[in-house]
CSV table of C-alpha atoms and ligand atoms in Angstrom, one decimal:
chain,number,residue,atom,x,y,z
A,203,MET,CA,-88.5,-68.1,-21.0
A,204,GLU,CA,-90.9,-70.8,-20.0
A,205,LEU,CA,-90.9,-72.6,-23.4
A,206,LEU,CA,-87.2,-72.9,-23.3
A,207,GLU,CA,-87.1,-74.1,-19.7
A,208,LYS,CA,-89.7,-76.8,-20.5
A,209,ARG,CA,-87.6,-77.9,-23.4
A,210,ILE,CA,-84.5,-78.1,-21.4
A,211,VAL,CA,-86.2,-80.2,-18.7
A,212,LYS,CA,-87.7,-82.4,-21.4
A,213,ASP,CA,-84.7,-83.0,-23.6
A,214,GLY,CA,-81.6,-81.7,-21.7
A,215,LYS,CA,-79.3,-84.2,-20.1
A,216,VAL,CA,-77.3,-83.3,-17.1
A,217,VAL,CA,-73.7,-84.7,-17.3
A,218,ASP,CA,-71.5,-84.7,-14.3
A,219,ARG,CA,-73.4,-81.9,-12.4
A,220,ASP,CA,-71.9,-79.1,-14.5
A,221,ILE,CA,-72.5,-79.9,-18.2
A,222,LEU,CA,-75.9,-79.7,-19.7
A,223,LYS,CA,-76.2,-81.5,-23.0
A,224,VAL,CA,-78.8,-79.9,-25.3
A,225,ASP,CA,-77.6,-81.6,-28.5
A,226,SER,CA,-81.1,-82.6,-29.6
A,227,PHE,CA,-82.3,-79.0,-30.1
A,228,LEU,CA,-79.6,-76.4,-29.6
A,229,ASN,CA,-76.1,-77.4,-30.6
A,230,HIS,CA,-76.0,-80.5,-32.7
A,231,GLN,CA,-79.4,-81.2,-34.0
A,232,ILE,CA,-81.1,-77.8,-34.2
A,233,ASP,CA,-84.8,-77.1,-33.7
A,234,VAL,CA,-85.2,-74.2,-36.1
A,235,GLU,CA,-88.7,-73.3,-34.9
A,236,LEU,CA,-87.5,-73.0,-31.3
A,237,LEU,CA,-84.4,-71.0,-32.3
A,238,SER,CA,-86.5,-68.5,-34.3
A,239,LEU,CA,-88.7,-68.0,-31.1
A,240,LEU,CA,-85.5,-67.5,-29.0
A,241,ALA,CA,-84.4,-64.9,-31.6
A,242,GLU,CA,-87.7,-63.1,-31.2
A,243,GLU,CA,-87.0,-62.8,-27.5
A,244,PHE,CA,-83.6,-61.3,-28.1
A,245,TYR,CA,-85.2,-59.0,-30.6
A,246,ASN,CA,-87.8,-57.8,-28.1
A,247,LEU,CA,-85.1,-57.3,-25.4
A,248,TYR,CA,-82.8,-55.2,-27.7
A,249,LYS,CA,-85.1,-53.6,-30.3
A,250,GLU,CA,-84.7,-50.1,-28.8
A,251,SER,CA,-80.9,-50.3,-28.9
A,252,ASN,CA,-80.3,-49.5,-32.5
A,253,ILE,CA,-77.8,-52.3,-33.1
A,254,ASN,CA,-76.3,-52.7,-36.5
A,255,LYS,CA,-74.4,-55.9,-36.1
A,256,VAL,CA,-74.7,-59.3,-34.4
A,257,LEU,CA,-71.5,-61.0,-33.2
A,258,THR,CA,-71.0,-64.6,-32.0
A,259,ILE,CA,-68.3,-67.2,-31.9
A,260,GLU,CA,-68.1,-70.4,-33.8
A,261,ALA,CA,-69.5,-72.9,-33.7
A,262,SER,CA,-72.7,-73.4,-31.8
A,263,GLY,CA,-73.7,-69.8,-31.3
A,264,ILE,CA,-74.0,-69.2,-35.1
A,265,ALA,CA,-77.5,-70.7,-35.6
A,266,VAL,CA,-79.4,-68.7,-33.0
A,267,ALA,CA,-77.3,-65.6,-33.8
A,268,ALA,CA,-78.3,-65.9,-37.5
A,269,PHE,CA,-82.0,-66.0,-36.7
A,270,THR,CA,-81.5,-62.9,-34.4
A,271,ALA,CA,-79.6,-61.0,-37.1
A,272,LYS,CA,-82.3,-61.7,-39.6
A,273,LEU,CA,-85.0,-60.1,-37.3
A,274,PHE,CA,-82.8,-57.0,-36.8
A,275,GLY,CA,-82.1,-56.9,-40.5
A,276,VAL,CA,-78.3,-56.6,-39.8
A,277,PRO,CA,-75.3,-58.7,-40.7
A,278,LEU,CA,-74.0,-61.5,-38.5
A,279,VAL,CA,-70.3,-61.8,-37.9
A,280,PHE,CA,-68.8,-64.8,-36.2
A,281,ALA,CA,-65.4,-64.8,-34.5
A,282,LYS,CA,-63.3,-67.7,-35.9
A,283,LYS,CA,-61.1,-69.9,-33.8
A,284,SER,CA,-57.7,-69.5,-35.4
A,285,LYS,CA,-55.4,-72.5,-35.8
A,286,SER,CA,-52.4,-70.3,-36.6
A,287,ALA,CA,-50.3,-68.7,-33.9
A,288,ASN,CA,-49.4,-66.0,-36.4
A,289,ILE,CA,-52.1,-63.4,-36.4
A,290,SER,CA,-52.3,-61.2,-39.4
A,291,GLU,CA,-52.5,-57.4,-39.0
A,292,ASN,CA,-55.9,-57.5,-40.8
A,293,VAL,CA,-57.7,-59.0,-37.9
A,294,TYR,CA,-58.7,-58.2,-34.3
A,295,SER,CA,-57.8,-61.1,-32.0
A,296,ALA,CA,-58.4,-62.2,-28.4
A,297,ASP,CA,-57.4,-65.3,-26.4
A,298,VAL,CA,-60.4,-67.3,-25.1
A,299,HIS,CA,-59.8,-69.9,-22.5
A,300,SER,CA,-62.4,-72.7,-22.2
A,301,PHE,CA,-62.7,-74.3,-18.8
A,302,THR,CA,-65.2,-76.7,-20.2
A,303,HIS,CA,-62.9,-78.0,-22.9
A,304,GLY,CA,-59.6,-77.2,-21.0
A,305,ASN,CA,-58.0,-75.3,-23.9
A,306,THR,CA,-57.3,-71.8,-25.1
A,307,ASN,CA,-58.3,-70.6,-28.6
A,308,LYS,CA,-57.2,-67.5,-30.3
A,309,VAL,CA,-60.3,-66.0,-31.8
A,310,ILE,CA,-60.2,-63.5,-34.7
A,311,VAL,CA,-62.5,-61.2,-36.6
A,312,SER,CA,-61.4,-59.5,-39.8
A,313,LYS,CA,-61.0,-55.7,-39.5
A,314,GLU,CA,-63.2,-55.6,-42.7
A,315,PHE,CA,-66.3,-56.7,-40.7
A,316,LEU,CA,-66.1,-54.7,-37.5
A,317,ASN,CA,-65.3,-51.0,-37.1
A,318,SER,CA,-65.9,-47.9,-34.9
A,319,CYS,CA,-69.4,-47.3,-36.5
A,320,ASP,CA,-70.7,-50.6,-35.2
A,321,LYS,CA,-73.2,-51.1,-32.3
A,322,VAL,CA,-72.8,-54.7,-31.5
A,323,LEU,CA,-75.2,-57.3,-29.9
A,324,VAL,CA,-73.3,-60.4,-28.9
A,325,ILE,CA,-75.3,-63.7,-29.0
A,326,ASP,CA,-74.1,-67.1,-27.7
A,327,ASP,CA,-75.6,-70.4,-26.7
A,328,PHE,CA,-74.0,-70.9,-23.3
A,329,LEU,CA,-72.6,-68.6,-20.6
A,330,ALA,CA,-70.6,-70.5,-18.0
A,331,ASN,CA,-67.3,-68.8,-16.9
A,332,GLY,CA,-67.8,-65.8,-19.2
A,333,GLN,CA,-64.5,-66.2,-21.1
A,334,ALA,CA,-66.1,-66.3,-24.6
A,335,LEU,CA,-67.9,-63.0,-23.8
A,336,ILE,CA,-64.8,-61.4,-22.4
A,337,GLY,CA,-62.9,-62.3,-25.6
A,338,LEU,CA,-65.7,-61.0,-27.8
A,339,LYS,CA,-65.9,-57.7,-25.8
A,340,GLU,CA,-62.1,-57.3,-26.2
A,341,ILE,CA,-62.5,-57.6,-30.0
A,342,VAL,CA,-65.4,-55.1,-30.0
A,343,ASP,CA,-63.2,-52.7,-27.9
A,344,LYS,CA,-60.2,-53.2,-30.2
A,345,ALA,CA,-62.4,-52.3,-33.2
A,346,GLY,CA,-63.6,-49.1,-31.4
A,347,ALA,CA,-67.1,-50.4,-31.8
A,348,GLU,CA,-69.8,-50.2,-29.1
A,349,PHE,CA,-70.8,-53.2,-27.1
A,350,ILE,CA,-74.5,-52.9,-26.5
A,351,GLY,CA,-75.1,-56.1,-24.6
A,352,ALA,CA,-75.3,-59.9,-24.9
A,353,GLY,CA,-78.1,-62.4,-25.4
A,354,ILE,CA,-77.5,-65.9,-24.1
A,355,VAL,CA,-79.7,-68.9,-24.5
A,356,VAL,CA,-78.6,-70.9,-21.4
A,357,GLU,CA,-76.7,-69.3,-18.5
A,358,LYS,CA,-75.3,-71.6,-15.9
A,359,GLY,CA,-76.0,-69.3,-12.9
A,360,PHE,CA,-74.0,-71.5,-10.6
A,361,GLN,CA,-70.8,-70.7,-12.6
A,362,PRO,CA,-69.3,-67.2,-12.1
A,363,GLY,CA,-69.5,-65.7,-15.6
A,364,GLY,CA,-72.9,-64.0,-15.5
A,365,LYS,CA,-72.3,-62.2,-12.1
A,366,MET,CA,-68.7,-61.2,-13.1
A,367,LEU,CA,-69.9,-59.6,-16.4
A,368,ARG,CA,-72.9,-57.9,-14.9
A,369,ASP,CA,-70.8,-56.5,-12.0
A,370,ASN,CA,-68.5,-55.1,-14.8
A,371,GLY,CA,-71.5,-53.2,-16.1
A,372,MET,CA,-72.3,-55.4,-19.1
A,373,ARG,CA,-75.9,-55.9,-20.1
A,374,ILE,CA,-76.4,-59.7,-20.2
A,375,GLU,CA,-79.9,-61.1,-21.0
A,376,SER,CA,-80.2,-64.9,-20.6
A,377,LEU,CA,-83.3,-66.7,-21.7
A,378,ALA,CA,-82.9,-69.5,-19.2
A,379,ILE,CA,-80.7,-69.4,-16.1
A,380,VAL,CA,-79.9,-72.7,-14.5
A,381,LYS,CA,-79.6,-72.2,-10.7
A,382,SER,CA,-78.6,-75.8,-10.0
A,383,MET,CA,-78.7,-79.2,-11.7
A,384,ASP,CA,-77.7,-82.8,-11.0
A,385,PRO,CA,-78.5,-86.1,-12.6
A,386,GLU,CA,-80.7,-87.3,-9.7
A,387,ASN,CA,-82.7,-84.1,-8.7
A,388,GLY,CA,-82.9,-82.5,-12.1
A,389,ILE,CA,-82.7,-78.8,-13.1
A,390,VAL,CA,-83.8,-75.8,-11.1
A,391,PHE,CA,-84.1,-72.4,-12.8
A,392,GLU,CA,-83.5,-68.9,-11.5
A,393,HIS,CA,-86.3,-66.3,-12.1
B,598,G4P,P1,-67.4,-69.5,-21.0
B,598,G4P,O1,-67.1,-69.1,-22.4
B,598,G4P,O2,-68.6,-68.9,-20.4
B,598,G4P,O3,-66.2,-69.2,-20.1
B,598,G4P,O4,-67.6,-71.0,-21.0
B,598,G4P,P2,-66.6,-72.3,-21.0
B,598,G4P,O5,-65.3,-71.8,-21.4
B,598,G4P,O6,-66.7,-73.0,-19.8
B,598,G4P,O7,-67.3,-73.0,-22.2
B,598,G4P,C1,-66.8,-72.9,-23.5
B,598,G4P,C2,-67.5,-73.8,-24.4
B,598,G4P,O8,-68.3,-74.8,-23.8
B,598,G4P,C3,-68.5,-73.1,-25.3
B,598,G4P,O9,-68.4,-73.8,-26.5
B,598,G4P,C4,-69.8,-73.4,-24.6
B,598,G4P,O10,-70.9,-73.3,-25.5
B,598,G4P,C5,-69.6,-74.7,-24.1
B,598,G4P,N1,-70.3,-75.0,-22.9
B,598,G4P,C6,-70.1,-74.5,-21.7
B,598,G4P,N2,-70.9,-75.1,-20.8
B,598,G4P,C7,-71.7,-76.0,-21.5
B,598,G4P,C8,-72.7,-76.9,-21.1
B,598,G4P,O11,-73.1,-77.0,-19.9
B,598,G4P,N3,-73.3,-77.6,-22.1
B,598,G4P,C9,-72.9,-77.5,-23.4
B,598,G4P,N4,-73.5,-78.2,-24.3
B,598,G4P,N5,-71.9,-76.7,-23.8
B,598,G4P,C10,-71.3,-75.9,-22.8
B,598,G4P,P3,-67.3,-73.4,-27.6
B,598,G4P,O12,-65.9,-73.6,-27.1
B,598,G4P,O13,-67.6,-72.0,-28.1
B,598,G4P,O14,-67.4,-74.5,-28.7
B,598,G4P,P4,-68.6,-74.8,-29.6
B,598,G4P,O15,-69.3,-76.0,-29.0
B,598,G4P,O16,-69.5,-73.6,-29.7
B,598,G4P,O17,-68.0,-75.1,-30.9
């Protein structure tokens, strides 16, 4: 998506060759006009799929997922990172390891909000190693719901998540795919 790529080039900051900071419009300060346009793209990509629920993971996926859910006219559910090691029987859970943060979170979704009638679109801000999506897919599977696909704002194509998930048959639509980036030479996108 050209508009997004331009914005990443203008306002994104490459940190240490593998972290792209987009705090000024995506995951700290939020440009709501831009996010509503990103949501329109997700809507156009998945409008034939009859989804009835959007799923994301806290925290920074929530904003764009909320705009997307509004366009589809469906509820947004976000998986919560649980602080407790004791998981109640009223939730579906999965372990999500973050290579970026170097930690593992148990993420949970209440059984009340996901069930076998659901056709689920997963939305997230970043796709790097794919661990968040694997965890969310595990939760969808545990609920007996149908995983329709994922919409990602920024995929780091030089990290393995996107290829691994697509090779596993998952539909992954990314609005910008960064092929390479470094602080001196800037950002190159994949088309
Ligand atoms: P993965 O889910 O694809 O395996 O990615 P990874 O574990 O490496 O990253 C997990 C967290 O790091 C996610 O946030 C993700 O949004 C964020 N992240 C990954 N790469 C980048 C990047 O280049 N720039 C920025 N700004 N964030 C990145 P999270 O753990 O879900 O936390 P939150 O920030 O949403 O609360």
